[in-house]
Short mmCIF file of C-alpha atoms in Angstrom, two decimals:
data_model
loop_
_atom_site.label_atom_id
_atom_site.label_comp_id
_atom_site.label_asym_id
_atom_site.label_seq_id
_atom_site.Cartn_x
_atom_site.Cartn_y
_atom_site.Cartn_z
CA MET A 577 -7.57 10.59 -29.65
CA LYS A 578 -5.33 8.18 -27.70
CA GLN A 579 -5.70 10.32 -24.57
CA THR A 580 -9.48 10.35 -24.94
CA ASN A 581 -9.59 6.57 -25.35
CA SER A 582 -7.31 6.14 -22.32
CA LEU A 583 -9.60 8.30 -20.18
CA LYS A 584 -12.64 6.35 -21.34
CA ALA A 585 -10.89 3.10 -20.43
CA HIS A 586 -10.09 4.44 -16.95
CA LEU A 587 -13.67 5.60 -16.44
CA LYS A 588 -15.02 2.22 -17.56
CA LEU A 589 -12.73 0.40 -15.14
CA ALA A 590 -13.59 2.82 -12.32
CA ARG A 591 -17.30 2.22 -12.86
CA SER A 592 -16.81 -1.54 -12.87
CA LEU A 593 -14.93 -1.32 -9.56
CA TRP A 594 -16.86 1.39 -7.69
CA GLY A 595 -20.12 1.87 -9.57
CA ASN A 596 -21.35 5.07 -11.20
CA LEU A 597 -19.30 8.16 -10.38
CA ASP A 598 -20.82 11.57 -9.82
CA LYS A 599 -19.65 14.59 -11.81
CA ALA A 600 -17.15 15.73 -9.15
CA ALA A 601 -15.60 12.27 -8.86
CA PHE A 602 -15.30 11.95 -12.62
CA GLN A 603 -13.67 15.38 -12.91
CA SER A 604 -11.14 14.47 -10.19
CA LEU A 605 -10.34 11.18 -11.93
CA LYS A 606 -9.91 12.98 -15.25
CA GLU A 607 -7.45 15.43 -13.71
CA LEU A 608 -5.44 12.67 -12.01
CA VAL A 609 -5.16 10.67 -15.23
CA GLU A 610 -4.42 13.59 -17.55
CA SER A 611 -2.15 15.61 -15.25
CA HIS A 612 -0.14 12.83 -13.62
CA GLY A 613 -0.63 9.78 -15.83
CA PHE A 614 -2.03 7.68 -12.98
CA SER A 615 -3.55 4.31 -13.82
CA ILE A 616 -6.33 2.52 -11.95
CA ALA A 617 -5.42 -0.80 -13.54
CA SER A 618 -1.84 -0.48 -12.27
CA GLY A 619 -2.98 0.33 -8.74
CA ASP A 620 -1.82 3.96 -8.84
CA ILE A 621 -5.05 5.34 -7.43
CA ILE A 622 -7.93 3.81 -5.53
CA ARG A 623 -11.29 5.00 -4.25
CA LEU A 624 -12.21 4.53 -0.59
CA GLN A 625 -15.36 5.82 1.08
CA GLY A 626 -16.13 8.14 -1.82
CA ARG A 627 -12.66 9.67 -2.12
CA TRP A 628 -9.67 9.18 -4.41
CA TYR A 629 -6.33 8.22 -2.88
CA VAL A 630 -2.94 7.80 -4.51
CA THR A 631 -0.87 4.75 -3.59
CA HIS A 632 2.83 4.40 -2.86
CA THR A 633 3.09 2.41 -6.08
CA GLY A 634 1.50 5.25 -8.04
CA LEU A 635 3.82 7.86 -6.54
CA VAL A 636 6.95 5.82 -7.23
CA ARG A 637 5.81 5.16 -10.81
CA LEU A 638 5.22 8.90 -11.25
CA ALA A 639 8.71 9.67 -9.94
CA ARG A 640 10.23 7.15 -12.34
CA ARG A 641 8.32 8.57 -15.32
CA SER A 642 9.43 12.06 -14.31
CA ARG A 643 13.08 10.94 -14.08
CA CYS A 644 13.34 11.76 -10.38
CA ALA A 645 17.00 12.27 -9.46
CA GLY A 646 16.75 10.62 -6.06
CA ILE A 647 14.97 10.12 -2.74
CA HIS A 648 16.72 10.33 0.61
CA ALA A 649 15.01 9.10 3.80
CA GLN A 650 16.34 9.14 7.33
CA PRO A 651 14.90 8.72 10.86
CA VAL A 652 14.38 11.76 13.06
CA PRO A 653 15.94 10.70 16.40
CA GLU A 654 14.37 13.43 18.55
CA PHE A 655 10.88 12.24 17.61
CA SER A 656 11.60 8.50 17.62
CA ASP A 657 11.58 5.96 20.43
CA ALA A 658 12.39 2.40 19.41
CA ALA A 659 11.33 1.01 22.79
CA ALA A 660 7.86 2.50 22.32
CA SER A 661 7.71 1.52 18.62
CA ARG A 662 7.41 5.18 17.76
CA TRP A 663 9.20 6.38 14.63
CA ALA A 664 9.46 9.61 12.67
CA PHE A 665 11.16 9.91 9.29
CA LYS A 666 12.22 12.77 7.06
CA ALA A 667 12.27 12.19 3.31
CA THR A 668 13.68 14.49 0.64
CA VAL A 669 12.84 14.14 -3.04
CA PHE A 670 15.22 15.57 -5.63
CA LYS A 671 13.42 16.07 -8.95
CA THR A 672 16.67 16.98 -10.72
CA PRO A 673 20.36 16.74 -9.78
CA LYS A 674 20.36 20.49 -9.01
CA CYS A 675 17.06 20.50 -7.13
CA LYS A 676 17.25 21.70 -3.50
CA GLY A 677 14.76 19.04 -2.52
CA PHE A 678 11.15 18.69 -1.40
CA VAL A 679 10.84 17.56 2.22
CA GLY A 680 8.13 15.43 3.80
CA TYR A 681 7.76 13.93 7.28
CA GLY A 682 5.99 10.77 8.33
CA ASP A 683 5.38 9.14 11.70
CA ALA A 684 4.02 5.83 12.91
CA ASP A 685 3.39 4.28 16.30
CA PRO A 686 0.90 1.80 17.79
CA SER A 687 -1.70 4.56 18.15
CA ASN A 688 -1.92 5.40 14.43
CA THR A 689 -1.28 2.01 12.81
CA SER A 690 -3.18 -1.25 12.79
CA ASP A 691 -2.48 -4.16 15.09
CA LEU A 692 -1.69 -6.08 11.91
CA VAL A 693 1.64 -4.28 11.46
CA ARG A 694 3.00 -4.38 15.00
CA GLY A 695 6.76 -4.35 14.74
CA ALA A 696 6.72 -2.67 11.33
CA GLU A 697 6.11 0.90 12.48
CA MET A 698 9.53 2.01 11.26
CA ARG A 699 8.79 0.95 7.67
CA VAL A 700 5.34 2.52 7.79
CA ALA A 701 6.83 5.83 8.98
CA GLU A 702 9.42 5.80 6.20
CA THR A 703 6.76 5.08 3.54
CA ARG A 704 4.57 7.89 4.82
CA ALA A 705 7.48 10.34 4.76
CA VAL A 706 8.44 9.37 1.21
CA ASN A 707 4.83 9.66 0.06
CA ARG A 708 4.44 13.16 1.51
CA ALA A 709 7.70 14.31 -0.08
CA LEU A 710 6.68 12.89 -3.46
CA ARG A 711 3.25 14.51 -3.25
CA LYS A 712 4.88 17.88 -2.55
CA ALA A 713 7.42 17.47 -5.33
CA TYR A 714 4.87 16.61 -8.01
CA GLY A 715 1.92 18.65 -6.80
CA ILE A 716 -0.39 15.80 -5.80
CA GLY A 717 -3.33 17.28 -3.93
CA ILE A 718 -4.91 14.03 -2.76
CA CYS A 719 -3.66 12.07 0.25
CA SER A 720 -1.87 8.74 -0.14
CA VAL A 721 -3.67 5.66 1.13
CA GLU A 722 -0.65 4.65 3.23
CA GLU A 723 -0.91 7.88 5.21
CA ILE A 724 -4.42 7.08 6.39
CA GLY A 725 -3.52 3.56 7.45
CA ALA A 726 -5.38 1.65 4.74
CA PHE A 727 -2.13 0.06 3.64
CA SER A 728 -1.50 -1.08 7.18
CA GLY A 729 -4.92 -2.60 7.65
CA SER A 730 -8.06 -1.46 9.47
CA PRO A 731 -7.92 1.03 12.33
CA ALA A 732 -7.10 -0.44 15.72
CA SER A 733 -10.38 0.90 17.06
CA ASP A 734 -12.46 -1.30 14.75
CA ASN A 735 -14.60 -3.28 17.15
CA ASN A 736 -15.44 -5.84 14.50
CA HIS A 737 -11.83 -6.85 14.02
CA ARG A 738 -10.87 -9.99 15.88
CA ARG A 739 -7.27 -10.68 16.61
CA ARG A 740 -6.20 -14.27 16.43
CA PRO A 741 -4.70 -15.64 19.63
CA PRO A 742 -0.90 -15.53 19.61
CA GLN A 743 0.74 -18.64 18.20
CA PRO A 744 3.42 -20.37 20.24
CA VAL A 745 6.94 -19.54 19.14
CA ASN A 746 8.29 -22.97 20.01
CA GLY A 747 6.96 -26.19 18.60
CA ASP A 748 6.90 -27.80 15.22
CA GLY A 749 8.04 -25.01 12.91
CA ALA A 750 7.40 -26.99 9.74
CA LYS A 751 3.77 -27.62 10.68
CA GLY A 752 3.36 -23.95 11.56
CA GLN A 753 4.70 -22.91 8.17
CA HIS A 754 2.37 -25.34 6.43
CA ARG A 755 -0.59 -23.93 8.35
CA LEU A 756 0.33 -20.39 7.27
CA ARG A 757 0.69 -21.53 3.68
CA ASP A 758 -2.69 -23.28 3.80
CA ARG A 759 -4.32 -20.14 5.21
CA LEU A 760 -2.84 -17.99 2.45
CA CYS A 761 -3.85 -20.41 -0.29
CA GLN A 762 -7.37 -20.60 1.12
CA LEU A 763 -7.54 -16.81 1.21
CA ILE A 764 -6.41 -16.59 -2.41
CA ARG A 765 -9.02 -19.13 -3.53
CA GLN A 766 -11.80 -17.57 -1.46
CA HIS A 767 -11.35 -14.10 -2.94
CA GLU A 768 -10.09 -15.25 -6.36
CA LEU A 769 -6.81 -13.34 -6.08
CA ASP A 770 -3.79 -13.71 -8.33
CA PRO A 771 -1.24 -15.87 -6.44
CA GLY A 772 1.78 -14.26 -8.10
CA LEU A 773 0.62 -10.72 -7.31
CA VAL A 774 -0.18 -11.70 -3.73
CA LYS A 775 3.32 -13.08 -3.23
CA SER A 776 4.94 -9.98 -4.74
CA TYR A 777 2.85 -7.83 -2.41
CA ALA A 778 3.85 -10.04 0.54
CA VAL A 779 7.55 -9.55 -0.23
CA ASP A 780 7.07 -5.77 -0.32
CA PHE A 781 4.86 -5.77 2.79
CA CYS A 782 7.38 -7.78 4.82
CA GLY A 783 10.32 -5.73 3.58
CA VAL A 784 12.34 -8.73 2.39
CA LYS A 785 13.92 -9.80 -0.91
CA THR A 786 12.20 -13.18 -0.96
CA LEU A 787 9.26 -14.50 1.02
CA LYS A 788 11.45 -17.23 2.50
CA GLU A 789 13.35 -14.52 4.41
CA ALA A 790 10.20 -13.28 6.15
CA SER A 791 9.61 -14.31 9.75
CA ARG A 792 6.55 -16.27 10.78
CA GLU A 793 5.15 -13.20 12.54
CA GLN A 794 5.58 -11.09 9.40
CA VAL A 795 3.73 -13.65 7.30
CA GLU A 796 0.95 -13.89 9.88
CA ASN A 797 0.62 -10.09 9.86
CA PHE A 798 0.45 -10.07 6.07
CA ILE A 799 -2.22 -12.78 5.93
CA ASP A 800 -4.34 -10.96 8.52
CA HIS A 801 -3.86 -7.71 6.62
CA VAL A 802 -5.01 -9.21 3.30
CA ALA A 803 -7.94 -11.04 4.89
CA ASP A 804 -9.13 -7.86 6.60
CA TRP A 805 -8.74 -5.71 3.49
CA ALA A 806 -10.42 -8.28 1.23
CA ALA A 807 -13.40 -8.43 3.58
CA LYS A 808 -13.75 -4.66 3.78
CA ASP A 809 -12.90 -3.55 0.22
CA LYS A 810 -11.83 -6.27 -2.19
CA ASN A 811 -11.76 -3.87 -5.13
CA ALA A 812 -9.19 -1.65 -3.42
CA LEU A 813 -7.08 -4.71 -2.61
CA VAL A 814 -7.18 -5.87 -6.23
CA CYS A 815 -6.04 -2.43 -7.37
CA GLN A 816 -3.16 -2.60 -4.92
CA LEU A 817 -2.18 -6.04 -6.23
CA ASN A 818 -2.35 -4.88 -9.85
CA GLY A 819 0.49 -2.51 -9.06
CA TYR A 820 2.78 -5.54 -8.86
CA MET A 821 2.14 -6.76 -12.40
CA GLY A 822 5.40 -7.75 -14.02
CA LYS A 823 6.95 -8.78 -10.70
CA GLN A 824 4.83 -11.85 -10.05
CA GLU A 825 6.19 -14.94 -8.40
CA SER A 826 4.29 -18.18 -8.18
CA VAL A 827 2.97 -19.16 -4.76
CA ALA A 828 3.97 -22.78 -4.92
#
């Protein structure tokens, strides 16, 4: 009975986010929820362009529920070139202490990531590798959203995307920081986003422990990323943010 009620709740939320689902979409959602315990409300899975995708958050939560013994990730030097911002990673997931490991590879470079994450290709490659290894280990048949670049922003070929002119590095740093903060606050108000969830996402996106440690360029990239995603698919962005519930920090 509890499982049936949980599935009904997921279906109701899915319909509120993406409208009525056809029979095939509903069946896929049912399998994802029942087989893997994924949650739409927690941002584990999202729907983009008529297809279901699992998120990095969902895969990590699945690994934790399954008592994953460990994940090892390392760069692949022969396929990486730091000067060209090209990175390849190998990740191995150990489901149990005696498991031989499930291997996944991920790559990222300026040709397969958005302009919004320039300089972060190494982290994108590592995330993609970990996602592929986790999907192999736990039998996830759908692709992760990070692998298709949705996590990194819109494709670089999007003609409608306008890049802001580069900001001067020198100058009044305090004013620059205030301008970034104002932009972020305006973005949060405009799209009615949860400030705490946005900040938690920003910390993860920038790869830092606290937002104060992030560089100005990293924060600019994050703001552009959120603005672009909110304009294209706000529901998917909200699902991503919901995955950070319990780790909120106030954007003050």
